[in-house]
Amino acid sequence: MNVSGGNVTSWGRLRHTPRGQLTVIGLVLAIVLFGVLGFVAVKLAQGHSSTSGQPTTPAPPESLAIPGCYNPSVRPTERPKKLNVVGCASVAVALQDMSWTTWGPQGADGTGTAVFKMCDPNCATGYQITKPVVVHAWNPQPARRDAICQVGLKIFNDMILAFPQGPPPPTAQKMDTQFSGMPAVHYVDYSPSNTGETEFIGYTFCN
């Protein structure tokens, strides 16, 4: 090996490089290698997700509504303050001044005022009767496909109106059950019953 004149080979220079510098060089190379591998892994994952056909947007949140009269200007809403329940074209039964104590998939409970239209002497010139009401709704079901409701909406299929201060006249609404010792009417939506123990409220539409 020629060492004259102070010249050394590359191998000699490497052998005389301090061990600390070699460690630093090794760490830098390792970091660069890991960075390249990470970049490739991310690109592969992105390519897989874009071609897998799976939706990338989250599912719409589930919402609940009581059965009633909805349209483009009266959208289904949770804990409604007021709502026409029966007779969408000519209101027969409505709720107003509602306050809800519970609301969720297990059911909804609230109190307010029920309004009944009295067709005496006829519906065009009739009058209204109001009664304090206790509302209990349960059994949420997906809206019918032809109801044109918002995605994720479920409508309580069963709803009871109970009257703590006595029911309205039978000509306004017949009672068919009791709820917590109060005379009550049991409405059903989507599932008409001929037993006389429930009253079919009609199919709820949102359009």
N, CA and C of each residue as an Amber inpcrd file, in Angstrom:
protein
   621
   0.8560000  -1.1820000   0.0000000   0.0000000   0.0000000   0.0000000
   0.8940000   1.2350000   0.0000000   0.5770000   2.1440000  -0.8270000
   1.4060000   3.3480000  -0.9690000   0.9230000   4.4090000  -0.0220000
   1.7880000   4.7880000   0.9020000   1.4290000   5.8380000   1.8570000
   2.3690000   7.0080000   1.7320000   3.2110000   7.0070000   0.7100000
   4.1880000   8.0840000   0.5780000   3.5070000   9.3680000   0.1860000
   4.0890000  10.4250000   0.6120000   3.5650000  11.7590000   0.2820000
   2.2820000  12.0880000   0.9980000   1.9120000  11.2830000   1.9860000
   0.7020000  11.5780000   2.7640000  -0.5690000  11.1490000   2.0730000
  -0.4980000  10.4460000   0.9070000  -1.6970000   9.9790000   0.2040000
  -2.1310000   8.6360000   0.7810000  -3.4430000   8.4700000   0.9540000
  -4.0040000   7.2100000   1.4540000  -5.1310000   6.8030000   0.5400000
  -5.4520000   5.5590000   0.4960000  -6.5670000   5.0760000  -0.3300000
  -7.8940000   5.4020000   0.3510000  -8.9710000   5.2310000  -0.4560000
 -10.3270000   5.4730000   0.1050000 -10.5930000   4.5480000   1.2690000
 -10.1350000   3.3020000   1.1470000 -10.3450000   2.3650000   2.2570000
  -9.6350000   2.8220000   3.5090000  -8.5040000   3.3960000   3.3130000
  -7.7840000   3.8910000   4.4690000  -8.5030000   5.0480000   5.1230000
  -9.0440000   5.9300000   4.2680000  -9.7860000   7.0740000   4.8580000
 -11.0010000   6.5830000   5.6230000 -11.6820000   5.5910000   5.0720000
 -12.8580000   5.0710000   5.7600000 -12.4980000   4.4440000   7.0930000
 -11.3250000   3.7410000   7.0850000 -10.9030000   3.1210000   8.3350000
 -10.5570000   4.1550000   9.3810000 -10.0890000   5.3160000   8.9310000
  -9.7170000   6.3440000   9.9020000 -10.8650000   7.3020000  10.2420000
 -12.1000000   7.0640000   9.6370000 -13.2530000   7.9060000   9.9820000
 -13.7040000   7.5730000  11.3940000 -13.9350000   8.5920000  12.2230000
 -14.3700000   8.3350000  13.5980000 -15.6480000   7.5170000  13.6230000
 -15.7500000   6.6270000  14.6210000 -16.9240000   5.7600000  14.7260000
 -18.2160000   6.5670000  14.9030000 -18.1780000   7.6870000  15.5730000
 -19.3790000   8.5080000  15.7640000 -19.9540000   8.9980000  14.4540000
 -19.0290000   9.4000000  13.5300000 -19.5150000   9.8670000  12.2310000
 -20.1510000   8.7250000  11.4480000 -19.5780000   7.5320000  11.5410000
 -20.1650000   6.3810000  10.8600000 -21.5700000   6.0810000  11.3770000
 -21.7540000   6.2220000  12.6740000 -23.0780000   5.9900000  13.2660000
 -24.0990000   6.9860000  12.7330000 -23.6920000   8.2450000  12.6380000
 -24.6030000   9.2900000  12.1310000 -24.9840000   8.9930000  10.6930000
 -23.9690000   8.6190000   9.8830000 -24.2540000   8.3150000   8.4750000
 -25.2270000   7.1470000   8.3730000 -25.0380000   6.1330000   9.2100000
 -25.9460000   4.9840000   9.1880000 -27.3690000   5.3640000   9.5540000
 -27.5180000   6.2320000  10.5570000 -28.8600000   6.6760000  10.9620000
 -29.5350000   7.4570000   9.8520000 -28.7740000   8.3380000   9.1990000
 -29.3550000   9.1310000   8.1060000 -29.8390000   8.2240000   6.9930000
 -29.0230000   7.2390000   6.6290000 -29.4340000   6.3110000   5.5740000
 -30.6780000   5.5260000   5.9750000 -30.7570000   5.1160000   7.2350000
 -31.9270000   4.3660000   7.7080000 -33.1840000   5.2230000   7.6430000
 -33.0580000   6.5020000   8.0480000 -34.2250000   7.4110000   8.0170000
 -34.7090000   7.5980000   6.5890000 -33.7810000   7.8130000   5.6690000
 -34.1590000   7.9780000   4.2590000 -34.8540000   6.7430000   3.7380000
 -34.3380000   5.5540000   4.0970000 -34.9400000   4.3110000   3.6420000
 -36.3550000   4.1510000   4.1680000 -36.5490000   4.4120000   5.4710000
 -37.8910000   4.3110000   6.0480000 -38.8480000   5.3080000   5.4180000
 -38.3670000   6.5040000   5.1000000 -39.2230000   7.5000000   4.4610000
 -39.6890000   7.0440000   3.1010000 -38.7750000   6.4870000   2.3230000
 -39.1520000   5.9950000   0.9950000 -40.1720000   4.8640000   1.1080000
 -39.9280000   3.9210000   2.0340000 -40.8680000   2.8110000   2.2090000
 -42.2410000   3.3020000   2.6590000 -42.2860000   4.2870000   3.5600000
 -43.5630000   4.8360000   4.0180000 -44.3280000   5.5040000   2.8980000
 -43.6230000   6.2660000   2.0550000 -44.2650000   6.9420000   0.9270000
 -44.8920000   5.9300000  -0.0310000 -44.1510000   4.8540000  -0.3190000
 -44.6670000   3.8230000  -1.2120000 -45.8990000   3.1450000  -0.6100000
 -45.8720000   2.8880000   0.7120000 -47.0030000   2.2300000   1.3660000
 -48.2560000   3.0940000   1.3020000 -48.1100000   4.4070000   1.5270000
 -49.2550000   5.3190000   1.4720000 -49.8490000   5.3480000   0.0740000
 -48.9950000   5.4140000  -0.9510000 -49.4850000   5.4500000  -2.3230000
 -50.2330000   4.1590000  -2.6690000 -49.7060000   3.0310000  -2.2150000
 -50.3830000   1.7680000  -2.4760000 -51.7450000   1.7120000  -1.8000000
 -51.8150000   2.2050000  -0.5510000 -53.0880000   2.2120000   0.1760000
 -54.1010000   3.1070000  -0.5010000 -53.6590000   4.2910000  -0.9790000
 -54.5710000   5.2060000  -1.6630000 -55.0930000   4.5840000  -2.9520000
 -54.2020000   3.9320000  -3.6760000 -54.6320000   3.2990000  -4.9100000
 -55.6390000   2.1950000  -4.6610000 -55.4410000   1.4490000  -3.5630000
 -56.3800000   0.3710000  -3.2340000 -57.7500000   0.9110000  -2.8620000
 -57.7880000   1.9950000  -2.0400000 -59.0650000   2.5540000  -1.6040000
 -59.8200000   3.1770000  -2.7560000 -59.1040000   3.7380000  -3.7290000
 -59.7830000   4.3840000  -4.8520000 -60.3650000   3.3740000  -5.8190000
 -59.8690000   2.1450000  -5.7980000 -60.3530000   1.1340000  -6.7340000
 -61.1710000   0.0540000  -6.0580000 -61.3250000   0.1230000  -4.7460000
 -62.0430000  -0.9300000  -4.0430000 -63.5410000  -0.8090000  -4.1930000
 -64.0400000   0.3560000  -4.6280000 -65.4700000   0.5440000  -4.7950000
 -66.2000000   0.8510000  -3.5110000 -65.5150000   0.9840000  -2.3940000
 -66.1510000   1.2890000  -1.1220000 -66.4000000   2.7810000  -0.9980000
 -67.5430000   3.1860000  -0.4040000 -67.8110000   4.6220000  -0.2490000
 -66.8090000   5.2630000   0.6960000 -66.4280000   6.4810000   0.3690000
 -65.4650000   7.1990000   1.1930000 -66.1520000   8.2170000   2.0940000
 -67.4500000   8.4640000   1.8790000 -68.1730000   9.4150000   2.7160000
 -68.8610000   8.6690000   3.8570000 -68.9490000   9.2870000   5.0420000
 -69.5930000   8.6130000   6.1690000 -71.0920000   8.4500000   5.9390000
 -71.6750000   7.4490000   6.6010000 -73.1130000   7.2150000   6.4840000
 -73.8770000   8.3820000   7.0980000 -75.0440000   8.7250000   6.5410000
 -75.8140000   9.8430000   7.0960000 -76.2880000   9.5200000   8.5060000
 -76.3540000  10.5010000   9.3670000 -76.8000000  10.2420000  10.7360000
 -78.2660000   9.8490000  10.7690000 -78.5940000   8.9780000  11.7080000
 -79.9820000   8.5550000  11.8570000 -80.7770000   9.6430000  12.5710000
 -81.9840000   9.9110000  12.0830000 -82.8640000  10.8810000  12.7270000
 -84.2300000  10.2480000  12.9170000 -85.0050000  10.8110000  13.8360000
 -86.2990000  10.2530000  14.2110000 -87.3900000  11.3010000  14.0600000
 -88.6020000  10.8420000  13.7790000 -89.7440000  11.7500000  13.6690000
 -90.9940000  11.0000000  14.0930000 -91.9740000  11.7370000  14.6100000
 -93.2620000  11.1300000  14.9080000 -94.1050000  11.1680000  13.6410000
 -95.0570000  10.2470000  13.4830000 -95.8720000  10.2370000  12.2680000
 -96.7400000  11.4790000  12.1860000 -96.8860000  11.9830000  10.9830000
 -97.6930000  13.1830000  10.8200000 -97.6620000  13.6890000   9.4000000
 -98.0280000  14.9420000   9.2390000 -98.1480000  15.5630000   7.9280000
 -96.8950000  16.3740000   7.6210000 -96.1070000  15.8970000   6.6710000
 -94.8910000  16.5900000   6.2700000 -94.9800000  16.9460000   4.7920000
 -94.2480000  17.9620000   4.4160000 -94.1810000  18.3940000   3.0240000
 -92.8950000  19.1960000   2.8620000 -92.5880000  19.7000000   1.6510000
 -91.3290000  20.4300000   1.4690000 -91.1390000  21.6310000   2.3930000
 -92.2300000  22.2280000   2.8710000 -92.0930000  23.3700000   3.7790000
 -92.1870000  22.9680000   5.2410000 -92.6630000  21.7710000   5.5270000
 -92.7320000  21.2370000   6.8990000 -91.9620000  19.9240000   6.8980000
 -90.6640000  20.0050000   7.1600000 -89.8120000  18.8340000   7.1250000
 -89.8810000  18.0690000   8.4380000 -89.6590000  16.7490000   8.3920000
 -89.5820000  15.9920000   9.6540000 -88.4730000  16.5510000  10.5330000
 -88.7880000  16.7620000  11.7840000 -87.8120000  17.3030000  12.7170000
 -87.9380000  16.5960000  14.0480000 -86.8400000  16.4980000  14.7490000
 -86.8750000  15.8840000  16.0670000 -87.4290000  16.8680000  17.1030000
 -88.1330000  16.3330000  18.0720000 -88.7500000  17.1340000  19.1450000
 -89.5590000  18.3100000  18.5750000 -90.5310000  18.0340000  17.7090000
 -91.2930000  19.1370000  17.1010000 -92.1210000  19.8870000  18.1350000
 -92.2500000  21.1850000  17.9490000 -93.0950000  22.0100000  18.8250000
 -94.5650000  21.8790000  18.4500000 -94.8210000  21.7050000  17.1440000
 -96.1940000  21.5340000  16.6820000 -96.1890000  20.6950000  15.4190000
 -97.3090000  20.0100000  15.1570000 -97.3850000  19.1500000  13.9870000
 -98.8280000  18.7200000  13.7650000 -99.2500000  18.7470000  12.5050000
-100.5290000  18.1570000  12.1450000-100.3540000  16.6450000  12.0750000
-101.2070000  15.9220000  12.7670000-101.0430000  14.4780000  12.8880000
-101.9960000  13.7350000  11.9640000-103.2550000  14.0960000  11.9660000
-104.2780000  13.4240000  11.1500000-104.9800000  14.4670000  10.2910000
-105.2490000  14.1190000   9.0460000-105.9590000  15.0300000   8.1500000
-105.0460000  16.1030000   7.6130000-104.1640000  15.7310000   6.7010000
-103.1560000  16.6860000   6.2370000-103.7720000  17.8030000   5.4060000
-104.7420000  17.4760000   4.5580000-105.3620000  18.5010000   3.7200000
-106.3060000  19.3750000   4.5350000-107.0720000  18.7510000   5.4290000
-107.9840000  19.4810000   6.3070000-107.7300000  18.9660000   7.7220000
-106.9970000  19.7430000   8.5040000-106.4680000  19.2630000   9.7850000
-107.5780000  18.7290000  10.6770000-107.4230000  17.4630000  11.1110000
-108.3830000  16.8600000  12.0230000-107.8230000  16.7840000  13.4380000
-106.5440000  16.4080000  13.5480000-105.8790000  16.3200000  14.8480000
-104.4900000  16.9330000  14.7070000-104.1550000  17.8000000  15.6550000
-102.8400000  18.4420000  15.6260000-102.2700000  18.4990000  17.0350000
-100.9640000  18.6330000  17.1100000-100.2720000  18.8410000  18.3820000
 -99.6210000  20.2120000  18.3570000 -99.6110000  20.8760000  19.5020000
 -98.9500000  22.1710000  19.5900000 -98.4020000  22.3680000  21.0040000
 -97.5000000  23.3270000  21.1280000 -96.8710000  23.6460000  22.4220000
 -96.2320000  22.4080000  23.0600000 -95.6090000  21.5710000  22.2250000
 -95.0450000  20.3300000  22.7250000 -93.7130000  20.5590000  23.4310000
 -93.5060000  19.7930000  24.5030000 -92.2370000  19.7660000  25.2360000
 -91.8820000  18.3010000  25.4620000 -90.6570000  17.9140000  25.0590000
 -90.2760000  16.5080000  25.0890000 -89.2920000  16.2340000  26.2200000
 -89.5840000  15.1880000  26.9990000 -88.6910000  14.8050000  28.1000000
 -87.7040000  13.7240000  27.6790000 -88.0990000  12.8500000  26.7570000
 -87.1930000  11.8360000  26.2140000 -87.3800000  11.7830000  24.7020000
 -86.2800000  11.4530000  24.0190000 -86.3330000  11.3290000  22.5590000
 -85.1500000  10.4670000  22.1240000 -85.4430000   9.3180000  21.5380000
 -84.3760000   8.4460000  21.0820000 -84.9420000   7.1710000  20.4940000
 -84.0750000   6.2430000  20.0620000 -84.5400000   4.9960000  19.4470000
 -85.4580000   4.1810000  20.3530000 -85.2970000   4.3440000  21.6720000
 -86.1320000   3.5870000  22.5960000 -87.5340000   4.1590000  22.6910000
 -87.7370000   5.3920000  22.2490000 -89.0560000   6.0000000  22.2930000
 -88.9860000   7.4890000  22.6020000 -90.1430000   8.1310000  22.5610000
 -90.2370000   9.5680000  22.8190000 -91.4280000   9.8380000  23.7250000
 -91.2450000  10.7550000  24.6610000 -92.3040000  11.1350000  25.5860000
 -92.3680000  12.6490000  25.6780000 -93.5870000  13.1820000  25.6130000
 -93.7440000  14.6250000  25.6890000 -95.1370000  15.0070000  26.1520000
 -95.3030000  16.2840000  26.4200000 -96.6040000  16.8310000  26.8180000
 -96.8640000  18.0940000  26.0160000 -98.1350000  18.4090000  25.8700000
 -98.5090000  19.6150000  25.1300000-100.0160000  19.7340000  25.0430000
-100.4810000  20.1980000  23.8970000-101.9070000  20.4030000  23.6680000
-102.3170000  19.7090000  22.3770000-103.4140000  18.9720000  22.4470000
-103.9890000  18.3570000  21.2550000-105.1440000  19.2160000  20.7660000
-105.2060000  19.4300000  19.4690000-106.2470000  20.2470000  18.8520000
-107.0880000  19.3530000  17.9480000-108.4030000  19.3590000  18.1620000
-109.3250000  18.5450000  17.3740000-110.2940000  19.4590000  16.6280000
-110.4850000  19.1570000  15.3660000-111.4230000  19.9240000  14.5490000
-112.8040000  19.2860000  14.6450000-113.7840000  20.0810000  14.9990000
-115.1560000  19.6170000  15.1230000-115.9310000  20.0410000  13.8860000
-116.4360000  19.0780000  13.1370000-117.1880000  19.3600000  11.9060000
-118.6700000  19.5290000  12.2490000-118.9940000  20.6070000  12.9190000
-120.3630000  20.8830000  13.3570000-120.6770000  22.3570000  13.1070000
-121.5790000  22.7160000  12.2650000-122.4850000  21.8090000  11.5160000
-121.8100000  21.1000000  10.3430000-120.6350000  21.6180000   9.8930000
-119.8700000  20.9430000   8.8500000-118.4040000  21.3320000   9.0560000
-117.5130000  20.6470000   8.3350000-116.0810000  20.8710000   8.5490000
-115.6520000  22.2640000   8.1050000-116.3380000  22.8140000   7.1130000
-115.9500000  24.1390000   6.6120000-116.2410000  25.2300000   7.6270000
-117.2990000  25.0840000   8.4090000-117.6820000  26.1140000   9.3760000
-117.6020000  25.5900000  10.8090000-116.8580000  24.5210000  11.0170000
-116.7730000  23.9330000  12.3440000-115.8870000  24.7390000  13.2900000
-115.5650000  24.1400000  14.4160000-114.7590000  24.8080000  15.4350000
-113.7170000  23.8230000  15.9640000-112.8780000  24.2620000  16.8890000
-111.8060000  23.4370000  17.4250000-111.9620000  23.2290000  18.9240000
-111.5040000  22.0740000  19.3880000-111.4420000  21.7630000  20.8120000
-109.9770000  21.4630000  21.1430000-109.5000000  22.0100000  22.2620000
-108.1260000  21.7430000  22.6950000-108.1530000  20.9590000  24.0060000
-107.2070000  20.0490000  24.1440000-107.1080000  19.2270000  25.3360000
-105.6330000  19.0420000  25.7000000-105.3020000  19.1530000  26.9940000
-103.9340000  18.7760000  27.3980000-103.6750000  17.3280000  27.0110000
-102.4620000  17.0400000  26.5450000-102.1780000  15.7100000  26.0240000
-100.8100000  15.2290000  26.4870000-100.7230000  13.9340000  26.7130000
 -99.4580000  13.2460000  26.9710000 -99.1830000  12.3600000  25.7480000
 -98.0110000  12.5010000  25.1720000 -97.6680000  11.7700000  23.9480000
 -96.5740000  10.7490000  24.2600000 -96.8020000   9.5280000  23.8130000
 -95.7770000   8.4800000  23.9100000 -95.6620000   7.8180000  22.5470000
 -94.4520000   7.8280000  21.9650000 -94.2170000   7.2280000  20.6480000
 -93.0730000   6.2280000  20.7580000 -93.1460000   5.1570000  19.9580000
 -92.0910000   4.1290000  20.0030000 -92.1000000   3.3420000  18.6890000
 -91.2130000   2.3580000  18.6130000 -91.1110000   1.4670000  17.4620000
 -90.7280000   2.2310000  16.1860000 -89.5490000   2.8660000  16.1420000
 -89.1560000   3.5900000  14.9210000 -88.8790000   2.6360000  13.7670000
 -89.3800000   3.0060000  12.5890000 -89.2090000   2.2030000  11.3830000
 -88.6980000   3.0870000  10.2520000 -87.9200000   2.5160000   9.3160000
 -87.4820000   3.3180000   8.1630000 -88.6750000   3.8230000   7.3720000
 -88.5410000   5.0160000   6.8410000 -89.6110000   5.5780000   6.0210000
 -89.8060000   4.7430000   4.7670000 -91.0340000   4.6810000   4.2770000
 -91.2940000   3.9710000   3.0250000 -90.4580000   4.5720000   1.9050000
 -90.1020000   3.7220000   0.9500000 -89.2630000   4.1920000  -0.1510000
 -89.9600000   5.2780000  -0.9590000 -91.2850000   5.1460000  -1.1020000
 -92.0140000   6.1380000  -1.8910000 -92.3960000   7.3700000  -1.0800000
 -91.9610000   7.4320000   0.1910000 -92.2780000   8.5980000   1.0160000
 -91.3940000   9.7940000   0.6910000 -90.2730000   9.5300000   0.0130000
 -89.3300000  10.5880000  -0.3930000 -88.9010000  11.3870000   0.8350000
 -88.4410000  10.6870000   1.8500000 -87.9480000  11.3370000   3.0620000
 -86.4230000  11.3830000   3.0320000 -85.8680000  12.1420000   3.9480000
 -84.4160000  12.2840000   4.0250000 -83.7730000  10.9450000   4.3520000
 -82.5650000  10.7460000   3.8530000 -81.8450000   9.4990000   4.0790000
 -81.5380000   9.3560000   5.5740000 -81.7760000   8.1670000   6.1030000
 -81.4930000   7.9070000   7.5110000 -82.6610000   8.1780000   8.4400000
 -83.8030000   8.6770000   7.9020000 -84.9510000   8.9980000   8.7540000
 -85.7020000   7.7300000   9.1560000 -86.0640000   7.6530000  10.4270000
 -86.9700000   6.6300000  10.9260000 -88.1660000   7.3200000  11.5830000
 -89.3340000   6.7220000  11.3820000 -90.5770000   7.2980000  11.9000000
 -91.1560000   6.3440000  12.9430000 -91.5260000   6.8880000  14.0840000
 -92.1470000   6.0580000  15.1160000 -93.4310000   5.4530000  14.5550000
 -93.5080000   4.1340000  14.5680000 -94.6580000   3.4480000  13.9800000
 -95.8790000   3.4690000  14.9080000 -95.6370000   3.6140000  16.1970000
 -96.7300000   3.6230000  17.1810000 -96.6920000   4.9240000  17.9750000
 -97.8600000   5.4890000  18.2140000 -97.9480000   6.7200000  19.0060000
 -99.2650000   6.7330000  19.7750000 -99.1640000   7.0660000  21.0480000
-100.3370000   7.1760000  21.9080000-100.5350000   8.6270000  22.3110000
-101.7720000   9.0780000  22.2090000-102.1750000  10.3660000  22.7830000
-103.0610000  10.0640000  23.9760000-102.6410000  10.4870000  25.1470000
-103.3940000  10.2580000  26.3830000-103.8360000  11.6000000  26.9470000
-104.9670000  11.5870000  27.6690000-105.6040000  12.8410000  28.0730000
-105.7950000  12.8810000  29.5880000-104.9030000  13.6120000  30.2880000
-104.9510000  13.6420000  31.7580000-106.1720000  14.3640000  32.3160000
-106.8170000  15.2210000  31.5260000-107.9900000  15.9700000  32.0040000
-109.2650000  15.5410000  31.2810000-109.2830000  14.3230000  30.8110000
-110.4730000  13.8130000  30.1350000-110.3280000  13.9050000  28.6270000
-110.9420000  12.9540000  27.9140000-110.7860000  12.8950000  26.4680000
-111.6740000  13.9100000  25.7530000-111.4130000  14.1260000  24.4730000
-112.3110000  14.9550000  23.6690000-113.6120000  14.2000000  23.4060000
-114.6300000  14.8340000  22.8720000-115.8710000  14.1290000  22.5600000
-115.6260000  12.9990000  21.5590000-116.4050000  11.9490000  21.6320000
-116.2220000  10.8230000  20.6950000-116.3260000  11.2440000  19.2380000
-117.1020000  12.2980000  18.9690000-117.2110000  12.7600000  17.5870000
-115.9050000  13.3760000  17.0960000-115.0330000  13.7760000  18.0290000
-113.7250000  14.3080000  17.6430000-112.6940000  13.1950000  17.5580000
-112.6950000  12.3170000  18.5570000-111.7350000  11.2160000  18.5780000
-112.2090000  10.1510000  19.5630000-112.4140000   8.9300000  19.0900000
-112.7670000   7.8290000  19.9610000-111.5230000   7.2970000  20.6620000
-111.6810000   6.9260000  21.9180000-110.5990000   6.3390000  22.6870000
-110.6110000   4.8160000  22.4860000-109.4190000   4.2090000  22.4060000
-109.3650000   2.7580000  22.2270000-108.4210000   2.0640000  23.1960000
-107.8010000   2.8260000  24.1310000-106.8880000   2.1980000  25.0810000
-106.7170000   3.1160000  26.2860000-105.8440000   2.7130000  27.2010000
-105.4570000   3.5420000  28.3380000-103.9430000   3.5970000  28.4110000
-103.4410000   4.7070000  28.9340000-101.9980000   4.8740000  29.0950000
-101.7600000   5.5220000  30.4470000-101.0890000   4.8000000  31.3370000
-100.8320000   5.2810000  32.7020000-102.1230000   5.7300000  33.3770000
-103.1840000   4.9650000  33.1710000-104.4560000   5.2460000  33.8090000
-105.2760000   6.3340000  33.1290000-104.8080000   6.8740000  32.0150000
-105.5190000   7.9340000  31.3070000-106.1880000   7.3750000  30.0540000
-107.3830000   7.8800000  29.6940000-107.9720000   7.4840000  28.4160000
-107.0580000   7.9130000  27.2830000-106.9410000   7.0480000  26.2610000
-105.9610000   7.3190000  25.2220000-106.4040000   6.7230000  23.8890000
-105.7730000   7.1960000  22.8420000-105.9510000   6.6380000  21.5090000
-104.5810000   6.1910000  21.0100000-104.5470000   5.0160000  20.4020000
-103.3060000   4.4160000  19.9060000-103.2990000   4.5160000  18.3830000
-102.4220000   5.3740000  17.8510000-102.2680000   5.5100000  16.4080000
-101.1560000   4.5850000  15.9240000-101.3160000   4.0530000  14.7080000
-100.2510000   3.3030000  14.0560000-100.0010000   3.9000000  12.6820000
 -98.7460000   3.8450000  12.2630000 -98.3390000   4.3550000  10.9610000
 -97.7240000   3.2160000  10.1700000 -98.0930000   3.0550000   8.9210000
 -97.5730000   2.0070000   8.0340000 -98.1700000   0.6260000   8.2950000
 -98.7480000   0.4050000   9.4560000 -99.2620000  -0.9310000   9.7860000
-100.7270000  -0.8410000  10.2100000-101.6450000  -0.7190000   9.2530000
-103.0600000  -0.6000000   9.6280000-103.5440000  -1.8410000  10.3460000
-104.4120000  -1.6480000  11.3040000-104.9440000  -2.7500000  12.1130000
-106.4620000  -2.7110000  12.0550000-107.0740000  -3.8670000  11.9940000
-108.5340000  -3.9630000  11.9600000-109.1130000  -4.4940000  13.2720000
-108.3090000  -4.4540000  14.3120000-108.7560000  -5.0210000  15.5850000
-109.6170000  -4.0560000  16.3840000-109.6310000  -2.7870000  16.0140000
-110.3560000  -1.8080000  16.8090000-109.5590000  -1.2770000  17.9710000
-108.3580000  -1.8340000  18.1990000-107.5280000  -1.3830000  19.3100000
-106.5280000  -0.3170000  18.8810000-106.4720000  -0.0470000  17.5970000
-105.5870000   0.9960000  17.0840000-106.3100000   1.7730000  16.0030000
-105.8020000   2.9460000  15.6970000-106.3530000   3.7540000  14.6190000
-105.2440000   4.0410000  13.6220000-105.4940000   3.7340000  12.3540000
-104.5090000   3.9020000  11.2990000-104.3550000   5.3960000  10.9960000
-103.1540000   5.8980000  11.2300000-102.9150000   7.3220000  11.0230000
-102.6830000   7.6520000   9.5530000-102.3810000   6.6350000   8.7670000
-102.0760000   6.8590000   7.3570000-100.5880000   6.8170000   7.1200000
-100.1950000   6.6380000   5.8750000 -98.7820000   6.5790000   5.5370000
 -98.1800000   7.9680000   5.5880000 -97.0770000   8.0810000   6.3200000
 -96.3940000   9.3690000   6.4380000 -95.5220000   9.5930000   5.2010000
 -95.7230000  10.7140000   4.5250000 -94.9070000  11.1180000   3.3820000
 -94.1930000  12.4170000   3.7030000 -93.0360000  12.6100000   3.0700000
 -92.2670000  13.8300000   3.2890000 -92.2750000  14.7440000   2.0730000
 -92.8380000  14.2990000   0.9670000 -92.8200000  15.1190000  -0.2420000
 -94.0750000  15.9800000  -0.3420000
